[in-house]
Structures are given as structure tokens and as C-alpha cells.
């Protein structure tokens, strides 16, 4: 069994307690590594290292050097695509082809924010009094705590690390306890790139322990969280107690709306992309497929047929299109949600049970489609995070919009129509942070991404995000030779 240790102050080492937890490969079902379990002493050491490191002028006042380091890190991610992708597959069971693509794109995030590191410019402001001079400075916010989920660990890590470090902060990362190893391998690249000790640290362990300890640390200035709604609420409460800044990227229950005037075959591909790729384990999943009644039955048959063609198997095999569910608790949760959907009256059209793949140890679930779904059912309201589609019929545009917005989430949405005016109307009417028209699922370092309503607070991606990792200080100068009387009106 391999061993993975904490990464603090540019050194790998065990937790102070010497404790480890085991991590399982979701395809083989076997434990293959042990990972250090951080406690209070380790979290404190990591946060203090970060706090010390970012105080150095050679880091916070050196934008050109920071940019160069981030570019170097991007280069290292690029030359290590295969190694990182394999680590991700071993951790979360997503397919090697998806993970290779993700790793190539991950490098771009470091390049993009490297380009912004030396373009952080303050402002000179007009004043009402000609004897006063006022300007602003942007400063790093402080130590950032990044908490990550298991579904796309290194990609989502880049969304936080790249802008946080470009802005001159230091970071302590707590990856998911199910997928810690890829982040620790990435830490080797951070060290190789030449970042000063303490700028990037990794503490591994359970959310309620290492995660909660990190949230509660008084030297953490900002929490950047991606994960589920329940943990997100706890993190937000902890941040509020200590008046910390917080950004939250949470769950979704996106509506993928198919109008009768859509290009049928493209819409079928888009609906299947939305819910069955990554075995549905994506916050962007188009898990509610809203289909206009006139094409409903034909559409359901077509997505079921295409879904069945998705080749399930060893995620390391480049021919595999659908991998296993990433974790055992998640696998059990999905099967329970399927039973719950049947119990509340949704009709199972296809799938709905575990799939026997390979040696039968992997956590596979068949692409599953429910029809006759009422949007008030739990099936349509709760995020399942698995290959389970809820198909809902609608009659007209107004009804589609009403159903799409009748959810507490607001992360993403899809619209399929060849009527350009309708496409604009519906995209504007859907209450979600990202809308895709006539395709599904695209994010980029160039564009802001983030949820509305219970899907979160804040954005990731795009140039403005660097300001979420900065604080603006207003500096006033008096230019008059004499300070005016304290009692003048
Ligand atoms: P999760 O909420 O269970 O865990 C996320 C992280 O939070 C883990 O590192 C966990 O250890 C930690 N955590 C849990 N409780 C904590 C606590 N009390 N204090 C501090 N940290 C704590 O989520 P998950 O199951 O790992 O990931 C799936 C969820 O992530 C889904 O809901 C999905 O929609 C969401 N997600 C959102 C986005 C997005 O960009 N909006 C992207 C990917 C995943």
C-alpha cells in the first residue's frame, strides 16, 4: 500500500498523531493507499506557514515573479498530464479520456491567472477638495482555505489556487477524503516550480475534522469552498462566526429544456451528455430533462438508446465512456434515490440498477431514466449526483420556464431550439448562473462560473475573480500646508 503525507511548508510529512486513513479505488473496490489524517496541530502548522509566507515582500510585492511561477506551474501540469490524469482516475474512477482533457485544460488556468498577476492596478480617485489626494491599493486578502470535492479534484483546485496565488495570497488546501492523492502529487509540482515554502499547503482528512479545523482557524481570511449544500452551509456558518470572506460553489438540479423545434439528434446528444457522461457526477448535470410533449415519447426512447450505448468499463481503458461511481457512500445514495423515486410514483423507463462490469467489484450503475415525473417530487428537487435523469413533459415555453425555475438551485441550464428569439428569451428567463444554448456543458478560465440561489455565492473563472482574492484599501493624503481647525464646520 502506498503512503501519502501532508504537505506543509514545502515538506511532506506525517500528521502529528501519526494517523492515516485508507483510500479505495472505485473500479477495483480495493484500498490502495493510506493518507495522513490531519489534526489540530497539523492544521495550525499549515495555516501559520501560509501566514508567514505571504507576509514576505518577496511574495506579496513581487507580481512579476508570481506570474513566472504560475506559468512554470502551468508548464509542469502540461508535462505531467498523464501522471495527474492517472492519479485522478485511481482516486475517483472517472474515465482516463475525460481526465486527460481536464488536466490539459487545468494548465490553462495557471497560464490565465499568471497573465493577471502583474495587472492588479489601484485607482486614483477624484476628490471634492483640491488639497486632498486619494488613491486605492489592492492587497491580498490573507490566508485562503480551499475545500474541495471528489468529482474533479485538480481542475476545481486550479479554479481557486490560480487566482488566489496570482493575487499574492497563500493557500491551505483540504481535498476530499475520497480523492486526496492527486492533490498531494500536484504538491510535488508546486515545489518543483519553485514556489516559496508555505505558499501552498495540503492538509488531508475528514471534512468534519480537518475541514472544520481549517474553517475555524483565526488566521484564515477567506474560505473558498466547492462541495455539497449541507457542508457548504456549515462552512458558511463557520465563516460568519469569524467574519471571514467566503465563496461557495454548491450543487445543482439543472433543467435541460428540449423544445419541439430543436435539432432532434443534437438535442439527444446534449441530453445524454448532460446526465450520463461522468456517470452524472457533475454539479452541472442536466438531471431534469424538460421535453415538449409533442416529441416526448420519441425523445425518451432516443436518449435511452444512446445512453445504453455508453460503454461502461475500466476507467483506465481509453475506450471506456462511463466509469464507476466514485465512492461507496455515493453509490449507495444513488441506489437509494432510485428506490425513493419509484416509491413517490415516478415511472422507471430504463436502467435503475447496478451494472455488473469487469470483476463485479466496481461501483457501476446503469444509465437510468424516469418518466411521468412531477417537478415537486424529491427526484426532481434533490441533487442525486449520479446517472439518473428525471424527464418532465411540458406544453409551452411559459410552462417550461416555470418548471425550470421551480427549484432551490440555480447553477446551470440548457436550451434546445432553432428559434433564436426563443433561445434568447428562455436563456434570460432561467434563474441560473450559466446557460448553454444548443449544446451542454462548457466551462472556461475565460468566463465566470458560479451558481445562483442555493447553488452558491461568488464566481470562479474570468478576470474579475482575481478581485475576490484582493481587498481594496483607500489612502488619503492631505496636500495643504496646514491642517484645518478641528472645529471648523
Ligand atoms: P461534500 O460537501 O460532501 O464535501 C466537499 C468537501 O467539504 C470535502 O472536502 C469534505 O471533506 C468537506 N467538508 C465536509 N463537511 C465539512 C465541514 N463541516 N467543514 C469543512 N469541510 C467539510 O461534497 P462531495 O460529496 O465531496 O462533492 C459533491 C458535491 O459537490 C455535489 O453537491 C456537487 O454538486 C458539488 N460540486 C459543486 C461544484 C460547483 O462548481 N458548483 C463543482 C463540483 C462539485
Coordinates of C-alpha atoms in Angstrom, one line a residue, residues 4 32 72-108 110 152-155 157-158 179-190 192 200 316:
X4 CA 0.7 9.9 1.2
X32 CA -4.6 1.0 -2.4
X72 CA 6.1 27.4 -14.6
X73 CA 3.4 25.5 -12.7
X74 CA 1.2 25.5 -15.8
X75 CA 4.1 24.1 -17.8
X76 CA 4.6 21.3 -15.2
X77 CA 0.9 20.4 -15.2
X78 CA 1.1 20.2 -19.0
X79 CA 4.2 17.9 -19.0
X80 CA 2.6 15.8 -16.2
X81 CA -0.9 15.4 -17.8
X82 CA -0.6 11.6 -17.9
X83 CA 0.6 11.2 -14.4
X84 CA -2.0 13.6 -12.9
X85 CA -4.8 12.1 -15.0
X86 CA -3.9 8.5 -13.9
X87 CA -3.9 9.7 -10.3
X88 CA -7.4 11.2 -10.7
X89 CA -8.7 8.0 -12.3
X90 CA -7.4 5.9 -9.5
X91 CA -9.0 8.2 -6.9
X92 CA -12.4 8.9 -8.4
X93 CA -12.9 6.4 -11.2
X94 CA -13.7 9.0 -14.0
X95 CA -12.5 7.9 -17.4
X96 CA -8.9 8.4 -18.5
X97 CA -10.0 10.3 -21.6
X98 CA -12.1 12.8 -19.6
X99 CA -9.3 13.2 -17.0
X100 CA -6.6 13.8 -19.7
X101 CA -8.8 16.5 -21.2
X102 CA -9.3 18.1 -17.8
X103 CA -5.6 18.1 -17.0
X104 CA -4.8 19.8 -20.3
X105 CA -7.3 22.5 -19.5
X106 CA -6.1 22.8 -15.9
X107 CA -2.8 24.0 -17.2
X108 CA -4.6 26.9 -18.9
X110 CA -2.5 28.7 -14.3
X152 CA -12.9 16.9 -10.4
X153 CA -10.2 17.5 -7.7
X154 CA -7.3 19.1 -9.6
X155 CA -9.4 21.1 -12.0
X157 CA -8.4 23.2 -7.2
X158 CA -6.9 25.3 -10.1
X179 CA -9.6 11.8 -3.5
X180 CA -6.6 13.2 -1.7
X181 CA -3.8 11.6 -3.5
X182 CA -3.8 13.6 -6.8
X183 CA -3.6 16.9 -4.8
X184 CA -0.5 15.6 -3.0
X185 CA 1.1 14.6 -6.3
X186 CA 0.3 18.1 -7.6
X187 CA 2.0 19.5 -4.5
X188 CA 5.3 17.9 -5.8
X189 CA 4.9 20.1 -8.9
X190 CA 4.3 23.2 -6.8
X192 CA 9.4 21.8 -8.3
X200 CA 0.8 26.2 -0.9
X316 CA -8.2 3.4 -17.4

